[in-house]
PDB file of C-alpha atoms in Angstrom:
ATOM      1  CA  UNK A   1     -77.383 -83.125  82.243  1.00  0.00           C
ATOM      2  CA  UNK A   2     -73.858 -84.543  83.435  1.00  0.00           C
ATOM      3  CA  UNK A   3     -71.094 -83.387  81.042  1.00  0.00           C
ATOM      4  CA  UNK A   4     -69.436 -86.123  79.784  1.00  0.00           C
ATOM      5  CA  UNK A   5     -65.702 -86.212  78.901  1.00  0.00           C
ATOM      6  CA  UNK A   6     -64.667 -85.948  75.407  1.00  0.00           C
ATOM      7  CA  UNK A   7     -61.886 -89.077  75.280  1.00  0.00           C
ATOM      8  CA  UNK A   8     -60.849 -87.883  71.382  1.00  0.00           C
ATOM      9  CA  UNK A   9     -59.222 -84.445  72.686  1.00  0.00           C
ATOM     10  CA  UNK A  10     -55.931 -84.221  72.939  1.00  0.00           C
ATOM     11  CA  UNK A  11     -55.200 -84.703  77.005  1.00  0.00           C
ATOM     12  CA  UNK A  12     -54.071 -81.533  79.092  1.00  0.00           C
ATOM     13  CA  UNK A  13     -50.331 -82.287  79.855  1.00  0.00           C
ATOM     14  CA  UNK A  14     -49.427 -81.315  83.336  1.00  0.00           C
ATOM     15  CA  UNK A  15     -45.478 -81.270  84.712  1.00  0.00           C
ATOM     16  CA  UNK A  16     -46.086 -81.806  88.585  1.00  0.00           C
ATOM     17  CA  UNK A  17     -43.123 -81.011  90.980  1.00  0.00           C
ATOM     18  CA  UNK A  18     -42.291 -82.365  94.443  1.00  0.00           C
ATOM     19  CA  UNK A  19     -45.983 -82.852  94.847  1.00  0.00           C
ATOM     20  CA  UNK A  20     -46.518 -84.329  98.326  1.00  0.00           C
ATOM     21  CA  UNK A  21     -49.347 -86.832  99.085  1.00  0.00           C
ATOM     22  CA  UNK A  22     -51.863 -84.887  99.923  1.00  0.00           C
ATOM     23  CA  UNK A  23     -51.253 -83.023  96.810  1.00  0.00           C
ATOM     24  CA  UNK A  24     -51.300 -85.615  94.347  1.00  0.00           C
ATOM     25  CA  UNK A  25     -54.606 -86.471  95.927  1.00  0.00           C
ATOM     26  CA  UNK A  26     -56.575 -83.912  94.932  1.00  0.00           C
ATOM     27  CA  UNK A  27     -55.510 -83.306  91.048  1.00  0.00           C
ATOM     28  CA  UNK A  28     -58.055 -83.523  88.939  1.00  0.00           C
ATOM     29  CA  UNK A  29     -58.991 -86.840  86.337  1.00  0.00           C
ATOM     30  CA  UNK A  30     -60.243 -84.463  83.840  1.00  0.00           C
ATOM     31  CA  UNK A  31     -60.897 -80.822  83.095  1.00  0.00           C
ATOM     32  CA  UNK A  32     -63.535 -79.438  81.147  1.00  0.00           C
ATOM     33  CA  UNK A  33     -64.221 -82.406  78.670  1.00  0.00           C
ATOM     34  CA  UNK A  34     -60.427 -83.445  78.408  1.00  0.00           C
ATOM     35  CA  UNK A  35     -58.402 -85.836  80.105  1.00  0.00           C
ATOM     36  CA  UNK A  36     -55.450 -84.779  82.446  1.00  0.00           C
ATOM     37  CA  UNK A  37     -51.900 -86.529  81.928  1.00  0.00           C
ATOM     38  CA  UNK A  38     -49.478 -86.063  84.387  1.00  0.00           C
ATOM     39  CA  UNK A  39     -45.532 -86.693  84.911  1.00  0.00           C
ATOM     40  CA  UNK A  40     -44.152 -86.281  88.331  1.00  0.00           C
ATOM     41  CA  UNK A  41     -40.561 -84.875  88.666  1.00  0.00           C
ATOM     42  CA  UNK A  42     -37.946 -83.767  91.574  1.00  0.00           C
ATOM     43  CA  UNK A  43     -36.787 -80.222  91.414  1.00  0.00           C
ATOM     44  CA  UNK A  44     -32.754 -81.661  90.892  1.00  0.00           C
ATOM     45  CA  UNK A  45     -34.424 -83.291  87.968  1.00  0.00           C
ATOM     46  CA  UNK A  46     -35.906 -80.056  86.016  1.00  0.00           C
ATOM     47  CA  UNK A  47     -33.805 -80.045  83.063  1.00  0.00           C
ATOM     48  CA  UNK A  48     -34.065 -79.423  79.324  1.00  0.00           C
ATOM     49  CA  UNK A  49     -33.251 -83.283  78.362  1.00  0.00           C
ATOM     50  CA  UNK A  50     -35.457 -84.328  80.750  1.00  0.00           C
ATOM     51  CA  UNK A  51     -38.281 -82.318  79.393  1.00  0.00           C
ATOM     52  CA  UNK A  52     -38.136 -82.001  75.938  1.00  0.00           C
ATOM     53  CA  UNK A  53     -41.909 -81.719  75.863  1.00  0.00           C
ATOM     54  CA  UNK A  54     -44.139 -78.971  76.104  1.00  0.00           C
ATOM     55  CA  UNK A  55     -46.505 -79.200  79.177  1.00  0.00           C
ATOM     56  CA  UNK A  56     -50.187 -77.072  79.325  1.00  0.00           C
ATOM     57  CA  UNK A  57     -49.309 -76.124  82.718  1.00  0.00           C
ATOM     58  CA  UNK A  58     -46.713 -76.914  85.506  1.00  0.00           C
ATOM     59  CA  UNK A  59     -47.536 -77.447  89.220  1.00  0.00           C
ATOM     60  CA  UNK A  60     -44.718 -76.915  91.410  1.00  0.00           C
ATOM     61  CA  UNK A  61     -45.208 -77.929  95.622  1.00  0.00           C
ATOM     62  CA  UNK A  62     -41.833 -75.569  96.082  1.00  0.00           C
ATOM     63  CA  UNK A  63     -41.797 -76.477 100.064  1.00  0.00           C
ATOM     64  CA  UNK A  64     -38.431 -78.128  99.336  1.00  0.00           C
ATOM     65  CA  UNK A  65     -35.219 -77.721 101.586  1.00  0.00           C
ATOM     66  CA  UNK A  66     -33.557 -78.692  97.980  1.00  0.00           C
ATOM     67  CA  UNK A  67     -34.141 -75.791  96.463  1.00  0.00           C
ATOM     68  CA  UNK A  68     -35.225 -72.105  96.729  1.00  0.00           C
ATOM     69  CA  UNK A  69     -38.291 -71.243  95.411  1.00  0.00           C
ATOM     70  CA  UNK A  70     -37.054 -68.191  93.457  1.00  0.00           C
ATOM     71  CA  UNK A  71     -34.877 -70.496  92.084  1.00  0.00           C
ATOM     72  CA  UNK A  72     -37.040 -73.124  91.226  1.00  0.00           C
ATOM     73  CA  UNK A  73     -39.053 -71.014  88.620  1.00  0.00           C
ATOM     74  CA  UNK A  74     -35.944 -69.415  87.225  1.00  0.00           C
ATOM     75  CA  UNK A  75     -34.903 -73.461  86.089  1.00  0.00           C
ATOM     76  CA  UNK A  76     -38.152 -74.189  85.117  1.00  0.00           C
ATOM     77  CA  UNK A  77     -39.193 -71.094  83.072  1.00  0.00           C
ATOM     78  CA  UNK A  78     -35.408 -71.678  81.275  1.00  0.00           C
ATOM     79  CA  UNK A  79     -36.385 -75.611  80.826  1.00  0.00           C
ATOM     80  CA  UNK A  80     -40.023 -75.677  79.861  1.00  0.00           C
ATOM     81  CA  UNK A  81     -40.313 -72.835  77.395  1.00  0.00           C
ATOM     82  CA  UNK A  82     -44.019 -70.972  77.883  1.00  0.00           C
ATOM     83  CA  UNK A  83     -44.398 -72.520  81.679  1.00  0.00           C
ATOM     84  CA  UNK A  84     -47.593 -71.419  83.161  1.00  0.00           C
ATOM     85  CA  UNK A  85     -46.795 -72.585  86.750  1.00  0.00           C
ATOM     86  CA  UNK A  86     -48.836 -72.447  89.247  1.00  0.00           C
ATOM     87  CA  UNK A  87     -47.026 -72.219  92.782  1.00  0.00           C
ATOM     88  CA  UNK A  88     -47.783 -74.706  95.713  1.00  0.00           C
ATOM     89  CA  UNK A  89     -46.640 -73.190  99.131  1.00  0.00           C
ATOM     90  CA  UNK A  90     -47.233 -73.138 102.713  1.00  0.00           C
ATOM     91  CA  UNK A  91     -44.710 -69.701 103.434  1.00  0.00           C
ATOM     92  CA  UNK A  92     -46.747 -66.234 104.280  1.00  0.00           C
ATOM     93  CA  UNK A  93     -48.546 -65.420 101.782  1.00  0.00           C
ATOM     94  CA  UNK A  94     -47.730 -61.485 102.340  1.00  0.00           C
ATOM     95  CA  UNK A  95     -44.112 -62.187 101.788  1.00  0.00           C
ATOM     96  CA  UNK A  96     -44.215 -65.060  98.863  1.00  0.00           C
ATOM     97  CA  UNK A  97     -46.787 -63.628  96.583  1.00  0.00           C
ATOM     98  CA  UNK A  98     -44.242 -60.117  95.876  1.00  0.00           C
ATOM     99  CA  UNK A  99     -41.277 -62.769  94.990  1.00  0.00           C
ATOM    100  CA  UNK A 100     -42.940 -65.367  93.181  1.00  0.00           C
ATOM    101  CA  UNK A 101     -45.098 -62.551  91.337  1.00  0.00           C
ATOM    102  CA  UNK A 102     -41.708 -60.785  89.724  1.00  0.00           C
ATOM    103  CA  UNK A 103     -40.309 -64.646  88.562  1.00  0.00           C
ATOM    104  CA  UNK A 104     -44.034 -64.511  86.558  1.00  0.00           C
ATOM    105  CA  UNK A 105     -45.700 -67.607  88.132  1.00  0.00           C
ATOM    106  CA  UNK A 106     -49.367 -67.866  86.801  1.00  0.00           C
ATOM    107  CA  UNK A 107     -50.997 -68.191  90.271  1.00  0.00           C
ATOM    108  CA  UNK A 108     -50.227 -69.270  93.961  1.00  0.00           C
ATOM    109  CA  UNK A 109     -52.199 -71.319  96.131  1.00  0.00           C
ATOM    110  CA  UNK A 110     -51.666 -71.313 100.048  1.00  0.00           C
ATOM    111  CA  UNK A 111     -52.269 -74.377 102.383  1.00  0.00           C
ATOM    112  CA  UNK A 112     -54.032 -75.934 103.195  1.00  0.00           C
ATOM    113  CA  UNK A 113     -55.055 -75.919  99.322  1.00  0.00           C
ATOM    114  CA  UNK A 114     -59.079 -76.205  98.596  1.00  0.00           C
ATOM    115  CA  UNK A 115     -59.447 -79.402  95.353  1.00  0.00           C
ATOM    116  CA  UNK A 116     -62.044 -77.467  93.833  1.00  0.00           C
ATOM    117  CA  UNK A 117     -59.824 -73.952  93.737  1.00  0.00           C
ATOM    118  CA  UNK A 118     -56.900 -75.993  92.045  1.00  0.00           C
ATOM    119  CA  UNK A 119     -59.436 -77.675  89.477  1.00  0.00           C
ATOM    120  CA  UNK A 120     -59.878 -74.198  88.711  1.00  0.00           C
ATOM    121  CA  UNK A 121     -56.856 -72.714  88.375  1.00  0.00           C
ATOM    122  CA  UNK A 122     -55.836 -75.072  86.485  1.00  0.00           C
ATOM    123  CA  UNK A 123     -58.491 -75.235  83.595  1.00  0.00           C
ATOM    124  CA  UNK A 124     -57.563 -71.026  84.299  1.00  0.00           C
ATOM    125  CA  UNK A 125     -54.101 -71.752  82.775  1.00  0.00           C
ATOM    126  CA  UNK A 126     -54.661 -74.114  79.801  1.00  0.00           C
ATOM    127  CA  UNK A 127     -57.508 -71.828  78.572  1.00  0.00           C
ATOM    128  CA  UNK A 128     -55.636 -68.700  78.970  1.00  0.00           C
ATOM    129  CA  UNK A 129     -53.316 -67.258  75.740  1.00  0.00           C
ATOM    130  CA  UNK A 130     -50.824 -64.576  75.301  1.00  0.00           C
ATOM    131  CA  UNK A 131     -50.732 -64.365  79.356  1.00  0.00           C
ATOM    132  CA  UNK A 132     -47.482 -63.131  80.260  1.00  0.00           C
ATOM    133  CA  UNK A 133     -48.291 -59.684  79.665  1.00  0.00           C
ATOM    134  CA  UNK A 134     -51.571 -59.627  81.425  1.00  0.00           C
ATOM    135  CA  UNK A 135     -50.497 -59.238  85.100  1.00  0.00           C
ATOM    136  CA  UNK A 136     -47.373 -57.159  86.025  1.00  0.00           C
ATOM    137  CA  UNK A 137     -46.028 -56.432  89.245  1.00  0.00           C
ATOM    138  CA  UNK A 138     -44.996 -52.809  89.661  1.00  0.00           C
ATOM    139  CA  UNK A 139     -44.192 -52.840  93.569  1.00  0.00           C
ATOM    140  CA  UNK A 140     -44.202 -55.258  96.176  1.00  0.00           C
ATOM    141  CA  UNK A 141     -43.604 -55.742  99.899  1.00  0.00           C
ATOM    142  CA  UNK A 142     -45.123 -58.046 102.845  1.00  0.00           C
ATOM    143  CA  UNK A 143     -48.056 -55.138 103.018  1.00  0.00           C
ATOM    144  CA  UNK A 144     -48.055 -53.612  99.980  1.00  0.00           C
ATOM    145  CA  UNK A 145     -48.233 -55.207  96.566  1.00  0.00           C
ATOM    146  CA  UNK A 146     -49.545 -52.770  93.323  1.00  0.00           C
ATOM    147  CA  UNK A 147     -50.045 -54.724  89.856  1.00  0.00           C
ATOM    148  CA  UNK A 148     -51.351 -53.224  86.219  1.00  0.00           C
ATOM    149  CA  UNK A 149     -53.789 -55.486  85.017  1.00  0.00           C
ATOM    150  CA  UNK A 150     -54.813 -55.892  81.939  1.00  0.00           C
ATOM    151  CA  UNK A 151     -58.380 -55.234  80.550  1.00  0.00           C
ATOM    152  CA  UNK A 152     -59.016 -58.764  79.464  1.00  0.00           C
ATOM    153  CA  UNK A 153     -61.205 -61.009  81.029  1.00  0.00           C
ATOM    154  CA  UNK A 154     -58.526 -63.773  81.531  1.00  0.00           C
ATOM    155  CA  UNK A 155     -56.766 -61.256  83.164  1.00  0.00           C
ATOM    156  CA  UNK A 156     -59.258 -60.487  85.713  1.00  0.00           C
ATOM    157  CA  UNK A 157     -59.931 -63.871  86.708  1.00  0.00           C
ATOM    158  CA  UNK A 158     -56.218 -64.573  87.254  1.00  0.00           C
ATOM    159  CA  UNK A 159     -56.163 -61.816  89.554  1.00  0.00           C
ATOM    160  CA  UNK A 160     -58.766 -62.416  91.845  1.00  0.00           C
ATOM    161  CA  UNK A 161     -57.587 -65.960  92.231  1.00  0.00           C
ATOM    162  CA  UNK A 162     -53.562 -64.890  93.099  1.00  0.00           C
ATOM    163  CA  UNK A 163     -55.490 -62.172  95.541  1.00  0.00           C
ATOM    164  CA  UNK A 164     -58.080 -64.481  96.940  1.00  0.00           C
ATOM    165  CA  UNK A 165     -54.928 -66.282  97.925  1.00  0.00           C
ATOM    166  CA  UNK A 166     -53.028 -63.561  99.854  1.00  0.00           C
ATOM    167  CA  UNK A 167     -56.486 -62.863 101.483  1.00  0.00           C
ATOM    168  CA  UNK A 168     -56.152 -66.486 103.274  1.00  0.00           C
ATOM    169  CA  UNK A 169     -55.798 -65.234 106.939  1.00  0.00           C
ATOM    170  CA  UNK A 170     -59.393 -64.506 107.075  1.00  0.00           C
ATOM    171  CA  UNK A 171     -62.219 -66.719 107.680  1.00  0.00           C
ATOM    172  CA  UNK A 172     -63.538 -68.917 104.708  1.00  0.00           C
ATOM    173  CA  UNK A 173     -66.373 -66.746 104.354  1.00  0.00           C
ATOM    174  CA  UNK A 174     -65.022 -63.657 104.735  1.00  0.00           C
ATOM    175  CA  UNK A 175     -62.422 -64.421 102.095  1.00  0.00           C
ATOM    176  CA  UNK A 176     -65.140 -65.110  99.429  1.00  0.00           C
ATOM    177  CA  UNK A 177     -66.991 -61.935 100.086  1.00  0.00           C
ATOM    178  CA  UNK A 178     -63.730 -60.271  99.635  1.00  0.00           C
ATOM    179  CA  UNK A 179     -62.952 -62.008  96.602  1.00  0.00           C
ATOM    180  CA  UNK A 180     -66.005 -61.335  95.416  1.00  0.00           C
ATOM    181  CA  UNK A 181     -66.652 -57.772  95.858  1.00  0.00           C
ATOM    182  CA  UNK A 182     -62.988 -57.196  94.526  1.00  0.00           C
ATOM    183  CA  UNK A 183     -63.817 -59.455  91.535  1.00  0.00           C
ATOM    184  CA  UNK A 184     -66.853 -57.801  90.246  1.00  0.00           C
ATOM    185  CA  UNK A 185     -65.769 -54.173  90.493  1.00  0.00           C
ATOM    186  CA  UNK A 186     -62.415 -55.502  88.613  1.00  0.00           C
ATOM    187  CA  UNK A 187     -64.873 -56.688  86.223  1.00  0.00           C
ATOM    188  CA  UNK A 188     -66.570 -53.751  85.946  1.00  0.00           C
ATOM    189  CA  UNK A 189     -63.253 -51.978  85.736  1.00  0.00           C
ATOM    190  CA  UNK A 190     -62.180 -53.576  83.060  1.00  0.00           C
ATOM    191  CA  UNK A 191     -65.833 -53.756  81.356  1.00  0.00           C
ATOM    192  CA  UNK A 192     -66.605 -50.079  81.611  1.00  0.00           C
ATOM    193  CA  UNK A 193     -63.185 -48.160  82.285  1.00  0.00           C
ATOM    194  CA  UNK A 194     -61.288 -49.887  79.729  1.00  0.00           C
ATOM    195  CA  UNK A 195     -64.041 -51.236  77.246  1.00  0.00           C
ATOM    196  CA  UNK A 196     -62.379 -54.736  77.544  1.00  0.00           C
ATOM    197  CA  UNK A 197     -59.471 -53.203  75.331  1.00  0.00           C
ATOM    198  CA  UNK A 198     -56.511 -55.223  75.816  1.00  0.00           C
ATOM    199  CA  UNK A 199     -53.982 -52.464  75.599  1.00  0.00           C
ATOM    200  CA  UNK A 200     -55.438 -50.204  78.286  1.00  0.00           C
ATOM    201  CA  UNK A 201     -54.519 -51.258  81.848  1.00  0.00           C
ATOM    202  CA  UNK A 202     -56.254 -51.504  85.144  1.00  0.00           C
ATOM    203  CA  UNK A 203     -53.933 -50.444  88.242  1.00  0.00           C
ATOM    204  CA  UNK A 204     -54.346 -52.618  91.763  1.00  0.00           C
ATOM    205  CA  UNK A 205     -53.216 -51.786  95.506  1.00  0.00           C
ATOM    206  CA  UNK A 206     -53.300 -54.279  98.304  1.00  0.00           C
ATOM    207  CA  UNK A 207     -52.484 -53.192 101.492  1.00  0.00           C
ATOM    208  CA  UNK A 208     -52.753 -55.117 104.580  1.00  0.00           C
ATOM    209  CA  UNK A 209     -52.400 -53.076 107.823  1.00  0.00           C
ATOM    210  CA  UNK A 210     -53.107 -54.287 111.508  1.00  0.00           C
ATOM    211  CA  UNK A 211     -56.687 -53.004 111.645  1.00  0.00           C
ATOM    212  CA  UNK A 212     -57.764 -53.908 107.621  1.00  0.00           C
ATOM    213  CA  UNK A 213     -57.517 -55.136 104.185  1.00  0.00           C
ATOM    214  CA  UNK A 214     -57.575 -52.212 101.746  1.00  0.00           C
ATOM    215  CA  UNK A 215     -57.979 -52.885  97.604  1.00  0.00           C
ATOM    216  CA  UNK A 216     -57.708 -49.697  95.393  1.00  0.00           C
ATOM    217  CA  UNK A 217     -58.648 -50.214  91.616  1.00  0.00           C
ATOM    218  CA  UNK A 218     -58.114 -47.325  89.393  1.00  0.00           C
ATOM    219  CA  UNK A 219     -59.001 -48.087  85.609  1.00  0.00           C
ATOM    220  CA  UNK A 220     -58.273 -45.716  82.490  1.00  0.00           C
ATOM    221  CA  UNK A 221     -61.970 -44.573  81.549  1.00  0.00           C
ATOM    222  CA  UNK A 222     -63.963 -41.436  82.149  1.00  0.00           C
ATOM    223  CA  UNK A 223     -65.335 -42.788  85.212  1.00  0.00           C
ATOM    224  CA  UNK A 224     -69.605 -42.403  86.287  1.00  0.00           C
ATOM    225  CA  UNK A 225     -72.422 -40.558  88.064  1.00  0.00           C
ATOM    226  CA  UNK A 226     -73.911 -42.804  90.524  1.00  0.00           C
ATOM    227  CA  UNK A 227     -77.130 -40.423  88.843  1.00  0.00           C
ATOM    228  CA  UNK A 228     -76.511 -42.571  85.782  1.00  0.00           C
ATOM    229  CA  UNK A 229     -76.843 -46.290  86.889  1.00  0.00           C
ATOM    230  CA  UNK A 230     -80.407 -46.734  86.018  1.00  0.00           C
ATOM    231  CA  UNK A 231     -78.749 -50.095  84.495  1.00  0.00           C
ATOM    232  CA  UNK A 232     -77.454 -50.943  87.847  1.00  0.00           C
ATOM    233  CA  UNK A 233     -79.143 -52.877  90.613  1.00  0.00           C
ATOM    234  CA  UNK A 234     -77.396 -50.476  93.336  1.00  0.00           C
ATOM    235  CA  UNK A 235     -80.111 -47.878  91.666  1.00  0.00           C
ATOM    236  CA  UNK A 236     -83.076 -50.097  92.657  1.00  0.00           C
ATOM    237  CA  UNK A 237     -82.357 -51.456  96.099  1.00  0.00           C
ATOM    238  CA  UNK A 238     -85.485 -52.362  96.387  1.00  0.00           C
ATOM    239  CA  UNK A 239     -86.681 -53.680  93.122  1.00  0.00           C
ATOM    240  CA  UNK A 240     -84.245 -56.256  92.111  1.00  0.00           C
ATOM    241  CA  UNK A 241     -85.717 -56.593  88.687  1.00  0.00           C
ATOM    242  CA  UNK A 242     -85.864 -53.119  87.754  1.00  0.00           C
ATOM    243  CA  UNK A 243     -82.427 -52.681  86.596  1.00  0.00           C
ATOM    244  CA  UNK A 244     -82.563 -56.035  84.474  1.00  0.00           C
ATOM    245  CA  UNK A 245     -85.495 -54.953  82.061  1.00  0.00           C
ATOM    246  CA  UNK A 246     -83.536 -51.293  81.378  1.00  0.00           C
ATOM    247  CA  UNK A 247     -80.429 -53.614  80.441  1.00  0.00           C
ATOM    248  CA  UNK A 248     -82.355 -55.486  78.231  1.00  0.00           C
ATOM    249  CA  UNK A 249     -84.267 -52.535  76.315  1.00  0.00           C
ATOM    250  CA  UNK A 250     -80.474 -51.195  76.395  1.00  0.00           C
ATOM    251  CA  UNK A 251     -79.061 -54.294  74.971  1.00  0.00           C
ATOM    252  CA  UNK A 252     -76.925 -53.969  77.646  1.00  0.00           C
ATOM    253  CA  UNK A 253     -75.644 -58.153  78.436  1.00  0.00           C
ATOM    254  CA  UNK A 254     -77.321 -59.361  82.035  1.00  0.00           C
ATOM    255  CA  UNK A 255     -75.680 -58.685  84.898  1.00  0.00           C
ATOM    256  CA  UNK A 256     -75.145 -55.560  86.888  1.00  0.00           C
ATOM    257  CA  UNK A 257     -75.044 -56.666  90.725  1.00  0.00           C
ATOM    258  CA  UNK A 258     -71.346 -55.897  90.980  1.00  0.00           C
ATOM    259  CA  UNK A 259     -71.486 -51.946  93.122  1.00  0.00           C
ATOM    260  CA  UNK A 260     -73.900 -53.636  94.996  1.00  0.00           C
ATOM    261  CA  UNK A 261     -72.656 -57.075  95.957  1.00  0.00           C
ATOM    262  CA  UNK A 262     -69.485 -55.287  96.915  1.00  0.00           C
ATOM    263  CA  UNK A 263     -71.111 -52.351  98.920  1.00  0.00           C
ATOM    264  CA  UNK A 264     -72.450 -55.636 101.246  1.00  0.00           C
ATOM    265  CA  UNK A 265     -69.470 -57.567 101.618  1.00  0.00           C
ATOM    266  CA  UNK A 266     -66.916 -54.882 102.535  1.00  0.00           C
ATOM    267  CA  UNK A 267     -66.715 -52.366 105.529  1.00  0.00           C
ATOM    268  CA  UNK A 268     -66.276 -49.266 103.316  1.00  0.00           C
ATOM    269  CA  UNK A 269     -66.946 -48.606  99.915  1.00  0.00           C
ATOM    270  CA  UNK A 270     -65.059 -44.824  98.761  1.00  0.00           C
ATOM    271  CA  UNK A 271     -65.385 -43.773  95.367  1.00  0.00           C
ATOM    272  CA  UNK A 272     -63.324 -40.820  93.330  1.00  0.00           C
ATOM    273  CA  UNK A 273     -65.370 -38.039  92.053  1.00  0.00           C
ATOM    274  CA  UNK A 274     -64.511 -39.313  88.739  1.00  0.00           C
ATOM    275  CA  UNK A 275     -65.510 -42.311  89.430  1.00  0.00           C
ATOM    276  CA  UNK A 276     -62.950 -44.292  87.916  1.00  0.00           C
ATOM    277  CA  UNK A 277     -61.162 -45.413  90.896  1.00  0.00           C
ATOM    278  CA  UNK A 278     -62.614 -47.390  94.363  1.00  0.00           C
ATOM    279  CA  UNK A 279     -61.209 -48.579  97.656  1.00  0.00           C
ATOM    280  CA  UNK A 280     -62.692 -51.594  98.999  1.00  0.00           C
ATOM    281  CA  UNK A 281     -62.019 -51.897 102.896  1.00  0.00           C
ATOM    282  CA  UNK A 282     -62.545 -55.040 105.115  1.00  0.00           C
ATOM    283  CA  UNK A 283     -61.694 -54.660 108.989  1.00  0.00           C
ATOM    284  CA  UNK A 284     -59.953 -57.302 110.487  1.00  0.00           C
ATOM    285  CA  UNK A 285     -61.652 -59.369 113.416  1.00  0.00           C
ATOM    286  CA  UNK A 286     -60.939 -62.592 115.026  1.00  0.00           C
ATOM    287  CA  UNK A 287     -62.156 -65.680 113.516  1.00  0.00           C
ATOM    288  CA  UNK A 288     -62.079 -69.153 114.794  1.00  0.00           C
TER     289      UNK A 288
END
């Protein structure tokens, strides 16, 4: 059935700035079942008379000779109090993300941008509360970045968006598999390590060397005995049902492909002896 927009919902207010043409193209009508309003603004113009108005979001194409980018969110974070901005930008993504990431933007999208990624990034930052907290950058360089996440679901889906971004150089497809595997053994990082407890903290690497792409997740639990994923479909290769009927008897919610889908979408796969912390490795090949 075709979800229909609810018109009586108060519309998603979006502040878009310097938004070229190809830009303003792709912004979505609606999100969810509400309608999107937006107001287009300069970066000389950011100011608090200007803006009096809270906005659900701010969209800012910072690829502007005007004005620095670092600079940029400082006015508009001052300005617009409780900005979630989301960060528009054609520079490396290696050496942006680091900056951008310590002035607190709520995600970055590298060009050429994908409609269908901003759509949902977007609906990301309206629905998402209490956010500032949730993703904090501890060290950062063009090949090294480390974050603590934390164990909220919002959280998680932030992150894998900001690192699906900084994972652009690869082909499309390889990107999502990266994505991907990263995403679901965040998830069950956060699931199982920190029993979705939003004081407890998951801890990220990134490093990008000439020959790879390495993640390393460590989360705060006990960690696990591959000897004691009967619930798991990496314990039943080759009955993909089994592992769904013991979740079920368990009460255990459906699910449980994440070890697996990333074992098949990265090179290398390491875990601790604990168990509570992975590194996901992807070579690096040439792709048209």
């Amino acid at each position: 059935m075709e979800m229909v927009s609810d018109f009586s919902l108060a519309p998603v207010k979006v502040l878009v700035i310097d938004a070229r043409d190809d830009l303003q193209q792709m912004l979505p009508a609606t999100l969810g079942q509400r309608q999107v309003s937006y107001e287009y603004a300069h970066a000389s113009e950011i100011s608090a008379s200007r803006f009096p108005i809270p906005f659900d979001a701010v969209i800012a194409d910072i690829d502007t000779p005007d004005l620095d980018d670092v600079e940029l969110l400082k006015q508009v974070r001052e300005q617009i109090i409780d900005s979630k901005i989301i960060v528009i930008s054609s520079a490396h993504n290696g050496r942006i993300v680091p900056r951008l990431l310590r002035q607190n933007a709520f995600s970055i999208l590298i060009r050429p941008v994908i409609s269908n990624r901003l759509s949902e990034v977007l609906e990301l930052a309206i629905e998402s509360s209490n956010w500032e907290d949730d993703l904090e950058l501890l060290s950062g360089t063009s090949q090294w970045v480390q974050v603590r996440i934390a164990c909220k679901l919002q959280a998680a889906e932030r992150a894998a968006f900001l690192f699906y971004e900084v994972s652009s150089e690869f082909g499309p497809a390889e990107i999502q598999e990266l994505a991907t595997a990263f995403r679901e053994l965040l998830l069950n990082a956060i699931e199982h390590g920190g029993r979705s407890d939003p004081e407890q903290s998951i801890y990220v690497n990134y490093v990008w060397t000439e020959t790879s792409i390495v993640f390393y997740i460590r989360d705060p639990g006990p960690g696990f005995s591959f000897g004691n994923l009967e619930h798991a479909a990496i314990a039943h290769p080759d009955q993909p049902t089994e592992h769904a009927e013991i979740r079920e008897k368990q009460g255990i919610r459906p699910g449980g492909f994440g070890i697996l889908l990333a074992k098949n979408y990265v090179d290398e796969l390491i875990y601790s002896e604990r168990g509570n912390e992975v590194i996901l490795v992807k070579h690096r090949r040439k792709f048209q």
